mmCIF file of C-alpha atoms and ligand atoms in Angstrom:
data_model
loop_
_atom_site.group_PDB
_atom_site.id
_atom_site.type_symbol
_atom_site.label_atom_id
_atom_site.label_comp_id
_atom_site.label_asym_id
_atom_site.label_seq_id
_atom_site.Cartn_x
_atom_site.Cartn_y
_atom_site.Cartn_z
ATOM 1 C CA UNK A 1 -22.429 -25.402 -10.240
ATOM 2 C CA UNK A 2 -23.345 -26.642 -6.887
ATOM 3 C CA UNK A 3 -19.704 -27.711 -6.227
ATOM 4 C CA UNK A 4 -18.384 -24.594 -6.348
ATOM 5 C CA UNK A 5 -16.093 -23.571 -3.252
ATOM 6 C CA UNK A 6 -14.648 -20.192 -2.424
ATOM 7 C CA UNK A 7 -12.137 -20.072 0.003
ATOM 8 C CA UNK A 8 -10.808 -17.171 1.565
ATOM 9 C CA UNK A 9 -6.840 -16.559 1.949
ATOM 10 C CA UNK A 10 -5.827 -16.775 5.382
ATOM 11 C CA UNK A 11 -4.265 -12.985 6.000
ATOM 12 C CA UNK A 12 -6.442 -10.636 4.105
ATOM 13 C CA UNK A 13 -8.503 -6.629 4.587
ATOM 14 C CA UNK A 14 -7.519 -4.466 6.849
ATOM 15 C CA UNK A 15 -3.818 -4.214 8.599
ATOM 16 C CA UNK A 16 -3.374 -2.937 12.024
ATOM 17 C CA UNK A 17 -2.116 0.558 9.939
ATOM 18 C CA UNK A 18 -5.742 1.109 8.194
ATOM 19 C CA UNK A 19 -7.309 -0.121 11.526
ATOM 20 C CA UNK A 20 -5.516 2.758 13.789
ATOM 21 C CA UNK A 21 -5.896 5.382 10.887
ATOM 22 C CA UNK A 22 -9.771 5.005 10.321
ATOM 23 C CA UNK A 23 -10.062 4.688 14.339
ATOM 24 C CA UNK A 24 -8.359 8.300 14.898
ATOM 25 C CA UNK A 25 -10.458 10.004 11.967
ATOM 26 C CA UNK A 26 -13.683 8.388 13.556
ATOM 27 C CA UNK A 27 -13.303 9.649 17.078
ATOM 28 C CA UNK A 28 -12.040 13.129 15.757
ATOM 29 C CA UNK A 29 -15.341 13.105 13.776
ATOM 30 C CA UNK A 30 -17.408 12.455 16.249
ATOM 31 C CA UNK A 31 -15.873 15.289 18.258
ATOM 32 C CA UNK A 32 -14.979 17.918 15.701
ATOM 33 C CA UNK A 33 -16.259 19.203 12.828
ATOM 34 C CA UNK A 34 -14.152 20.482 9.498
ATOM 35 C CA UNK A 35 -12.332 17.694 9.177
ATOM 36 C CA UNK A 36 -10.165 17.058 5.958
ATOM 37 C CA UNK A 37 -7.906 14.576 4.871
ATOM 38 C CA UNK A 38 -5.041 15.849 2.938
ATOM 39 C CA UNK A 39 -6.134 12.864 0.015
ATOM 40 C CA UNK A 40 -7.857 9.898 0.692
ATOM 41 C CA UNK A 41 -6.700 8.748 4.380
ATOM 42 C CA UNK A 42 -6.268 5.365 2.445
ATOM 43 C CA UNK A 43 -6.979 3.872 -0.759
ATOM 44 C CA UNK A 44 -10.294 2.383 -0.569
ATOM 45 C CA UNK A 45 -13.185 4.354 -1.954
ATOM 46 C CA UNK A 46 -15.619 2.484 0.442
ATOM 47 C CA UNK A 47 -13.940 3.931 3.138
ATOM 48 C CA UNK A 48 -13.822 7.464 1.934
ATOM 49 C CA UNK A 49 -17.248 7.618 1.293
ATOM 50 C CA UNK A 50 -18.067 6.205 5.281
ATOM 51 C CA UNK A 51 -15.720 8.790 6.417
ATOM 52 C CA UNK A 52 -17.722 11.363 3.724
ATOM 53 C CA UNK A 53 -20.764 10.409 5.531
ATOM 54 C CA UNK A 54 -19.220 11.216 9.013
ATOM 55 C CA UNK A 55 -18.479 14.687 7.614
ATOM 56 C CA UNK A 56 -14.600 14.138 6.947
ATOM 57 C CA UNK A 57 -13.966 15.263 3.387
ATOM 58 C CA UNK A 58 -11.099 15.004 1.387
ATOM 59 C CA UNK A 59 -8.227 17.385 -0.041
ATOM 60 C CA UNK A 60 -5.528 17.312 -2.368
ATOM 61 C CA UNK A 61 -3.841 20.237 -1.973
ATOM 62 C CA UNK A 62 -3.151 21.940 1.620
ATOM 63 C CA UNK A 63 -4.316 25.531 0.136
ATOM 64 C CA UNK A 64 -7.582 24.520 -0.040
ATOM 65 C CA UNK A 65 -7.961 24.488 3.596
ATOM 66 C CA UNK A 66 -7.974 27.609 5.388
ATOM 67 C CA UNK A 67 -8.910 26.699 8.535
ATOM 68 C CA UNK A 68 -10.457 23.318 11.035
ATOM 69 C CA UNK A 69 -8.535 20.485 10.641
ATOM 70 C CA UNK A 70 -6.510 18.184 8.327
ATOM 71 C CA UNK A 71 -5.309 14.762 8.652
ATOM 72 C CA UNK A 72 -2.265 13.260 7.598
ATOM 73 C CA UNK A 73 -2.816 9.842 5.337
ATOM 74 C CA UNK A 74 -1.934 6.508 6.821
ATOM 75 C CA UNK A 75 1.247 7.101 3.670
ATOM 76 C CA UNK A 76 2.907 9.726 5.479
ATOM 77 C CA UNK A 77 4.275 13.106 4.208
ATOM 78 C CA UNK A 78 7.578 14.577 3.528
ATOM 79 C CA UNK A 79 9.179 16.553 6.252
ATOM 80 C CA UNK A 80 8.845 19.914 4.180
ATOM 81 C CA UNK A 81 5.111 19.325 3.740
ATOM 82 C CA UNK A 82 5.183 18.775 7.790
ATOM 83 C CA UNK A 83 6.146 21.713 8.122
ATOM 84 C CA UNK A 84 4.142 22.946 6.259
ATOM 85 C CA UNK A 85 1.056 22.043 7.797
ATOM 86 C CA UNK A 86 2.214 22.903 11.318
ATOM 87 C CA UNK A 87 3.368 26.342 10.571
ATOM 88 C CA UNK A 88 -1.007 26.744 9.357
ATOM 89 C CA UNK A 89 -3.725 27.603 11.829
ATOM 90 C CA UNK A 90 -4.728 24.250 11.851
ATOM 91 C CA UNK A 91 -5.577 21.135 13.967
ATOM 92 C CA UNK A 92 -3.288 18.177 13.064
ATOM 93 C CA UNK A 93 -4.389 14.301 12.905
ATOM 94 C CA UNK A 94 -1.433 12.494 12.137
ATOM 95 C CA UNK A 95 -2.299 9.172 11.077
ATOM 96 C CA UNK A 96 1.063 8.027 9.615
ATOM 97 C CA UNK A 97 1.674 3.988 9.854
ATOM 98 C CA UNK A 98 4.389 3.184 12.491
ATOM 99 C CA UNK A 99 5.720 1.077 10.119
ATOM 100 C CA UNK A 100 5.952 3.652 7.438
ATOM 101 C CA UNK A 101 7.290 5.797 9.914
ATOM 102 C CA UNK A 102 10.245 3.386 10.546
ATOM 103 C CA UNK A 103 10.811 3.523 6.887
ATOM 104 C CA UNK A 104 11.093 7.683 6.757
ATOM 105 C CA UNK A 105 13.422 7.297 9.794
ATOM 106 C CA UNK A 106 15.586 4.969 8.382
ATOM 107 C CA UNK A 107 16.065 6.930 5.337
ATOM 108 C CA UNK A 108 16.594 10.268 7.341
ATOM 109 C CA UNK A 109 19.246 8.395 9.780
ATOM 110 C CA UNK A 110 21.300 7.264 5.669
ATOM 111 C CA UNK A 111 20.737 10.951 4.650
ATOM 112 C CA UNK A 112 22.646 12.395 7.847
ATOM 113 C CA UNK A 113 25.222 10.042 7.592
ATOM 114 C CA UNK A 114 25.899 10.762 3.750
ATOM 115 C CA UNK A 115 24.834 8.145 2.405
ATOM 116 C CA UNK A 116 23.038 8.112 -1.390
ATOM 117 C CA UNK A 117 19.253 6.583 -1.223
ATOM 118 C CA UNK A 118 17.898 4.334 -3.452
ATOM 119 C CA UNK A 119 14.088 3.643 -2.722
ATOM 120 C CA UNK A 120 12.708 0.241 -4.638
ATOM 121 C CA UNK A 121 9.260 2.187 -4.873
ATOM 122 C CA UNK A 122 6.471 3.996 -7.383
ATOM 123 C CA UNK A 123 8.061 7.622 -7.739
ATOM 124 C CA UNK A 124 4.513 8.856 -7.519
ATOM 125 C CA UNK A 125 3.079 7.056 -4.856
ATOM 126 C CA UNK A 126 2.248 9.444 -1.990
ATOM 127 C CA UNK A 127 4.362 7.373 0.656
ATOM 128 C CA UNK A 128 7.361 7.457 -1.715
ATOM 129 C CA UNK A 129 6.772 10.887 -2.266
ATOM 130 C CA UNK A 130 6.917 11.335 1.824
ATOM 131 C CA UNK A 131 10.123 8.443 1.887
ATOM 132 C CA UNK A 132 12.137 10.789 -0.526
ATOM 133 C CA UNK A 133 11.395 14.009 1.113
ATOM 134 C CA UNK A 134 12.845 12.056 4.316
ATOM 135 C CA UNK A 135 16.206 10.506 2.861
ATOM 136 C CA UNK A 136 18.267 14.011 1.205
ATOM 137 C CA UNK A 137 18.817 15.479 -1.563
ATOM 138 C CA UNK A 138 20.955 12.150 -2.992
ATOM 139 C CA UNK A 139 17.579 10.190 -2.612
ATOM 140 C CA UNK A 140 15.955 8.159 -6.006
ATOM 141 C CA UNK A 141 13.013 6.035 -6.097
ATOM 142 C CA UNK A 142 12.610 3.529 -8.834
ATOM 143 C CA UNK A 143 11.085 0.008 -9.683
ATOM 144 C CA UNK A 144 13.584 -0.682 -12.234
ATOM 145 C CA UNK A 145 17.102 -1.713 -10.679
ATOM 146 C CA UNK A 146 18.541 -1.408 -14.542
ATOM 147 C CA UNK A 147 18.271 2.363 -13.807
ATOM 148 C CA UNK A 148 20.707 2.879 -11.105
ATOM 149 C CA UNK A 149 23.594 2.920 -13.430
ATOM 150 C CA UNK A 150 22.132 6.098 -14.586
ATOM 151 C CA UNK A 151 22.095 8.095 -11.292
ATOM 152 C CA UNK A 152 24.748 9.883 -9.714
ATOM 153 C CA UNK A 153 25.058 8.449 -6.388
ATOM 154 C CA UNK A 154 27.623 9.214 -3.913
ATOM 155 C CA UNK A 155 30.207 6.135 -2.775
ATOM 156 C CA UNK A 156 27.892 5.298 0.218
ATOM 157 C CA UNK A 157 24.849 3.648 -0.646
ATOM 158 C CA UNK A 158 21.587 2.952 1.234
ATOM 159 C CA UNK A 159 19.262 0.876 -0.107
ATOM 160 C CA UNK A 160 15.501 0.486 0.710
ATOM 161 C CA UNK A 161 11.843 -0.058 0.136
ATOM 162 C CA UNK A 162 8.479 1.376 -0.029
ATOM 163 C CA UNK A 163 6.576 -0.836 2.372
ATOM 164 C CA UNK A 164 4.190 -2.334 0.549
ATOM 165 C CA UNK A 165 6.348 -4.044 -2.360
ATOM 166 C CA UNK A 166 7.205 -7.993 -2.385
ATOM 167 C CA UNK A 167 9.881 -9.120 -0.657
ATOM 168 C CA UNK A 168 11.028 -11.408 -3.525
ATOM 169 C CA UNK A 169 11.250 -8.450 -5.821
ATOM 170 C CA UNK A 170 12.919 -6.428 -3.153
ATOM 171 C CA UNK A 171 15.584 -8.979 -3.206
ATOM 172 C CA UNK A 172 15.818 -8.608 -7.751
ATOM 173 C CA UNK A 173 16.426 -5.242 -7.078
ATOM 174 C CA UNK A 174 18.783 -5.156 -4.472
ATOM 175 C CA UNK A 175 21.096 -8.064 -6.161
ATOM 176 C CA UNK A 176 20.617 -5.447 -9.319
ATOM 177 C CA UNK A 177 21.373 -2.055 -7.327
ATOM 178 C CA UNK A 178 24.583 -3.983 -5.910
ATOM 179 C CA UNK A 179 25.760 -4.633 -9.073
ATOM 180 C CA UNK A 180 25.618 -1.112 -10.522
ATOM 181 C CA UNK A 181 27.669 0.018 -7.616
ATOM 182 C CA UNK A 182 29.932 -2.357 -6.928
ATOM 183 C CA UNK A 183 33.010 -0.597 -9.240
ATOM 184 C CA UNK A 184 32.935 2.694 -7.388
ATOM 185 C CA UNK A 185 30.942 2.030 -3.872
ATOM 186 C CA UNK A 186 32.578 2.126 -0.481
ATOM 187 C CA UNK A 187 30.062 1.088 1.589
ATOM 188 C CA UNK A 188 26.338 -0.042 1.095
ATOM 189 C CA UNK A 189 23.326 -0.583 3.326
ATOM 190 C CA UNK A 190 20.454 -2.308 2.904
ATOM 191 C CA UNK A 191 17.724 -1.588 5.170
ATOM 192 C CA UNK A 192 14.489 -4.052 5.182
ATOM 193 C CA UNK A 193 11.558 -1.541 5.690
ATOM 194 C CA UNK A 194 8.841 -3.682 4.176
ATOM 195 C CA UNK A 195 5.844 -4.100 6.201
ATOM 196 C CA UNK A 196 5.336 -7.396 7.188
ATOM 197 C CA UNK A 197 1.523 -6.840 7.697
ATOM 198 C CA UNK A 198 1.695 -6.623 3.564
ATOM 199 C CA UNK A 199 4.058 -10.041 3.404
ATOM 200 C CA UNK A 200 1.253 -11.944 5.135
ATOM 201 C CA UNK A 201 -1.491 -11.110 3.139
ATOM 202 C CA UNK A 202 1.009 -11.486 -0.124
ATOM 203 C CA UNK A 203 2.178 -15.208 1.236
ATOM 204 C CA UNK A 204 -1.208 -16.020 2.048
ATOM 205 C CA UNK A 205 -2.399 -14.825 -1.887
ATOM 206 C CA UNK A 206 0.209 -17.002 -3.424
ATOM 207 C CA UNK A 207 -0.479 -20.087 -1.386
ATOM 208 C CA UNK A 208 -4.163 -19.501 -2.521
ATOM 209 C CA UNK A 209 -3.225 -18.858 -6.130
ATOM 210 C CA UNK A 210 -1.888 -22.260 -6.185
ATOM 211 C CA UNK A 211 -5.206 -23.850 -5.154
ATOM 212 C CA UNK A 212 -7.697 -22.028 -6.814
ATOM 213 C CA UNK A 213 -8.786 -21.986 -10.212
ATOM 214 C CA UNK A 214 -9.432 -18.583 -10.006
ATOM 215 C CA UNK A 215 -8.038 -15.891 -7.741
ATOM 216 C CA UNK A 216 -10.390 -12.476 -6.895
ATOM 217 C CA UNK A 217 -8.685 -9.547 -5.201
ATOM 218 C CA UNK A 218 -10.729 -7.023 -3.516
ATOM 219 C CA UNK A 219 -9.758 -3.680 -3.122
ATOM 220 C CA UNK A 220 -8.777 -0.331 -4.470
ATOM 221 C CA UNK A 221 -7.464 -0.179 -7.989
ATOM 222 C CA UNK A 222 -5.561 2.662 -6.742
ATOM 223 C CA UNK A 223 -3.996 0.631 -3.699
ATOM 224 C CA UNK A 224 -0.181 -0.411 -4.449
ATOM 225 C CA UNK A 225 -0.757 -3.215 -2.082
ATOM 226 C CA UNK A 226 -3.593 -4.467 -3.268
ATOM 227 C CA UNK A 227 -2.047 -4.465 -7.058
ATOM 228 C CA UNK A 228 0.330 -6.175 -6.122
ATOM 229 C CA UNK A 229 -1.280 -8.801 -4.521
ATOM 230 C CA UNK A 230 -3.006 -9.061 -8.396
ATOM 231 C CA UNK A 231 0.511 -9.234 -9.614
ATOM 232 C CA UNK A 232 1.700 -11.632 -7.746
ATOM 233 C CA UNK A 233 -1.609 -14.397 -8.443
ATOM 234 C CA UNK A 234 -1.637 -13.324 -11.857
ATOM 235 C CA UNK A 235 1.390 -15.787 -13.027
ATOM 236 C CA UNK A 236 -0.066 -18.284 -11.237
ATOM 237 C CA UNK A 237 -4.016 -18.065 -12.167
ATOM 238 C CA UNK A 238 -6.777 -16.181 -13.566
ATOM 239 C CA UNK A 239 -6.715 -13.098 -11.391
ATOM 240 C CA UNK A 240 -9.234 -10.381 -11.574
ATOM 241 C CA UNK A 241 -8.867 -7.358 -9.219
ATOM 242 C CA UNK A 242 -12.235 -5.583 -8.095
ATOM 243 C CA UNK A 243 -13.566 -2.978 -6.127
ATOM 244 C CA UNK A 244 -16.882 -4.482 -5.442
ATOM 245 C CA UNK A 245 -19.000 -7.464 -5.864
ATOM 246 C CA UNK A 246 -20.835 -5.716 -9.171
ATOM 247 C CA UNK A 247 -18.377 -6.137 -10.968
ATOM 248 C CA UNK A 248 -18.203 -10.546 -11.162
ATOM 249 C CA UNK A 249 -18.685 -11.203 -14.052
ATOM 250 C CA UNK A 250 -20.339 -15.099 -14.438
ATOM 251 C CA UNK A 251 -18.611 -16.332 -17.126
ATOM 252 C CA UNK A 252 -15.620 -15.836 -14.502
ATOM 253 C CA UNK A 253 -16.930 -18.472 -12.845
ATOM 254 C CA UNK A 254 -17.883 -20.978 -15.298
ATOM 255 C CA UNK A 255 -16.659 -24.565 -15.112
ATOM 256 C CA UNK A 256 -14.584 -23.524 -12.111
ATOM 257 C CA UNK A 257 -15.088 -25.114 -8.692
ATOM 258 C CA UNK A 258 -12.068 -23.534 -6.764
ATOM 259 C CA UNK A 259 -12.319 -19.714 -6.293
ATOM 260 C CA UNK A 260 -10.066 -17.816 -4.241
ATOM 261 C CA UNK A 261 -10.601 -14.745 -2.510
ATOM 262 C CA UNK A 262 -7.683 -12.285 -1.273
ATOM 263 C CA UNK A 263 -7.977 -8.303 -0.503
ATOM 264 C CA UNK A 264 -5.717 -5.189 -0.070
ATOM 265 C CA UNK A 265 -5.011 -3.896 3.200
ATOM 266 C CA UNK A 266 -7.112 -0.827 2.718
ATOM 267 C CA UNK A 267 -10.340 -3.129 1.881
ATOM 268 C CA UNK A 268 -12.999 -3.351 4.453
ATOM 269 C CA UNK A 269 -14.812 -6.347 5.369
ATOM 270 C CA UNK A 270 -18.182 -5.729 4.047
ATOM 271 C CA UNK A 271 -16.226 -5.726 0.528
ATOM 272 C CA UNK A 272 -15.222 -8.592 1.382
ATOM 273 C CA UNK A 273 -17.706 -10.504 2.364
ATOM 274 C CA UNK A 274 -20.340 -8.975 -0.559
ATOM 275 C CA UNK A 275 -17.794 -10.773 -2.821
ATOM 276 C CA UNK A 276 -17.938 -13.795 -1.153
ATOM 277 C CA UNK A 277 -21.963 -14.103 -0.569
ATOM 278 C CA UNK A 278 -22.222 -13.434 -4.527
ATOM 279 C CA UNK A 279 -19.896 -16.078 -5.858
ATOM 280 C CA UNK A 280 -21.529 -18.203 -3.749
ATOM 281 C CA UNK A 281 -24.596 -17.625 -4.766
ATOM 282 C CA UNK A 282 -23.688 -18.905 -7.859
ATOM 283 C CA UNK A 283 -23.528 -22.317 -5.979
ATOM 284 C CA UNK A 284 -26.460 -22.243 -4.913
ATOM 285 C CA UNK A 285 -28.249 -20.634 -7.814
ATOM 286 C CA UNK A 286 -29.584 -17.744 -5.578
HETATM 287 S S1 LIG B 1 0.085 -2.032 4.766
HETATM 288 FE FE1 LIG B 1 1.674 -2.033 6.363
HETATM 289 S S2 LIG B 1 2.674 -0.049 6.101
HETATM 290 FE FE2 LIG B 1 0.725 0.110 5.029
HETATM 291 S S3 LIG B 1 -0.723 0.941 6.525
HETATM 292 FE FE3 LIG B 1 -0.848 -1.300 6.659
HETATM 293 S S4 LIG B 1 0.550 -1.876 8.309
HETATM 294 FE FE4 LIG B 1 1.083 0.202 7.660
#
């Protein structure tokens, strides 16, 4: 197996959202104590359990905090839930993606002006969650354009997307969502809130895909970016999504001399490179 060659993809780990929210929670920790994130700041369990070790510990709900102070996930939250938290004794780290950000403004500026929101997004995701809270009462968030035809919208429509989705399948569903309105709509908008950060590291995975034998994403199996990155190899190649470098499995590897690496945004470069140093030890028989 001494031929074996892993190559990296070219945009992978961290984005410059993950970066800023782990660098606020670390220099509040080093300051403060009674830090808690309201869930994990982002979805990496690596990095939770560095941040653990710092003393910041995670929450799910906001009434189990009753007093130091809570952090707001890279995701975002809904504008009741703000509210929420400020009107509580409580210190406030908002670490809330710019980009994401964009994305709840947007929807808030189609909301004031009437317009019906459709969100191409996981209805359960947390930054969903926060993106509906943001765009009205009118507001839906699905993955499956077929169901629009099902919703009452109003005659203005406003369409757009969780951050982290694909851009291609953006484009299915907004084709789809155009269709369904067409008979009765007076006016649509689509707004193109996903995070380009997310298209990088999705470009770079399919231009990998194509030259590898085999395609390993690192990251959370609870990350919606780094899922989909899985998704979008999986078509193309054997894909197998981990969350560390126990879990290769050799016969993975087997008569394969191309082997691609690609992680989430949320995965940190030790995970990273642990992956790499063991499949190449299988070159080298270490
Ligand atoms: S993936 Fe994009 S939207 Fe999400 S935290 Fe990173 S930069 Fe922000």
């Amino acid at each position: 197996m001494a031929e074996l060659e892993v190559r990296k993809a070219r945009e992978l780990g961290f984005c410059f959202g993950v970066r800023r929210a782990i660098k606020l929670i670390e220099a509040a920790a080093k300051e403060h104590q009674g830090i808690a994130t309201l869930g994990p700041i982002v979805h990496n369990q690596l990095v939770v359990a560095r941040l653990a070790q710092m003393g910041v510990r995670v929450v799910n709900e906001l009434d189990q905090l009753r007093d130091g102070i809570i952090a707001i996930a890279s995701h975002g939250v809904s504008p009741e839930l703000l509210s929420k938290i400020q009107g509580r004794q409580l210190g406030v780290i908002d670490t809330t993606c710019p980009t994401v950000r964009s994305a709840q403004k947007a929807a808030k500026k189609l909301a004031e002006a009437g317009f019906g929101v459709v969100i191409f997004g996981e209805e359960t995701h947390p930054e969903v969650k926060g993106l509906l809270g943001w765009a009205g009462n009118k507001a839906v968030a699905t993955l499956d354009g077929e169901e629009i035809a099902g919703f009452d919208l109003p005659r203005r429509v406003g369409i757009l997307s969780q951050t982290t989705q694909s851009r291609s399948q953006f484009t299915a569903f907004t084709n789809r969502v155009i269709l369904a309105v067409a008979p009765y709509a007076q006016e649509l908008r689509i707004i193109n809130t996903l995070c380009q950060e997310t298209q990088k590291r999705q470009e770079a995975a399919l231009e990998l895909a194509e030259k590898s034998e085999l395609v390993i994403v690192v990251g959370g199996r609870n990350s919606a970016n780094t899922q989909r990155l899985a998704e979008l190899c999986s078509p193309i190649v054997e894909t197998h999504l981990i969350e560390s470098a126990d879990e290769i499995e050799q016969a993975w590897i087997a008569r394969r001399q191309r082997i691609g690496v690609t992680a989430g945004a949320s995965t940190p470069d030790e995970a990273i490179e642990e992956v790499v140093s063991k499949l190449s030890s299988f070159a080298t028989g270490a």
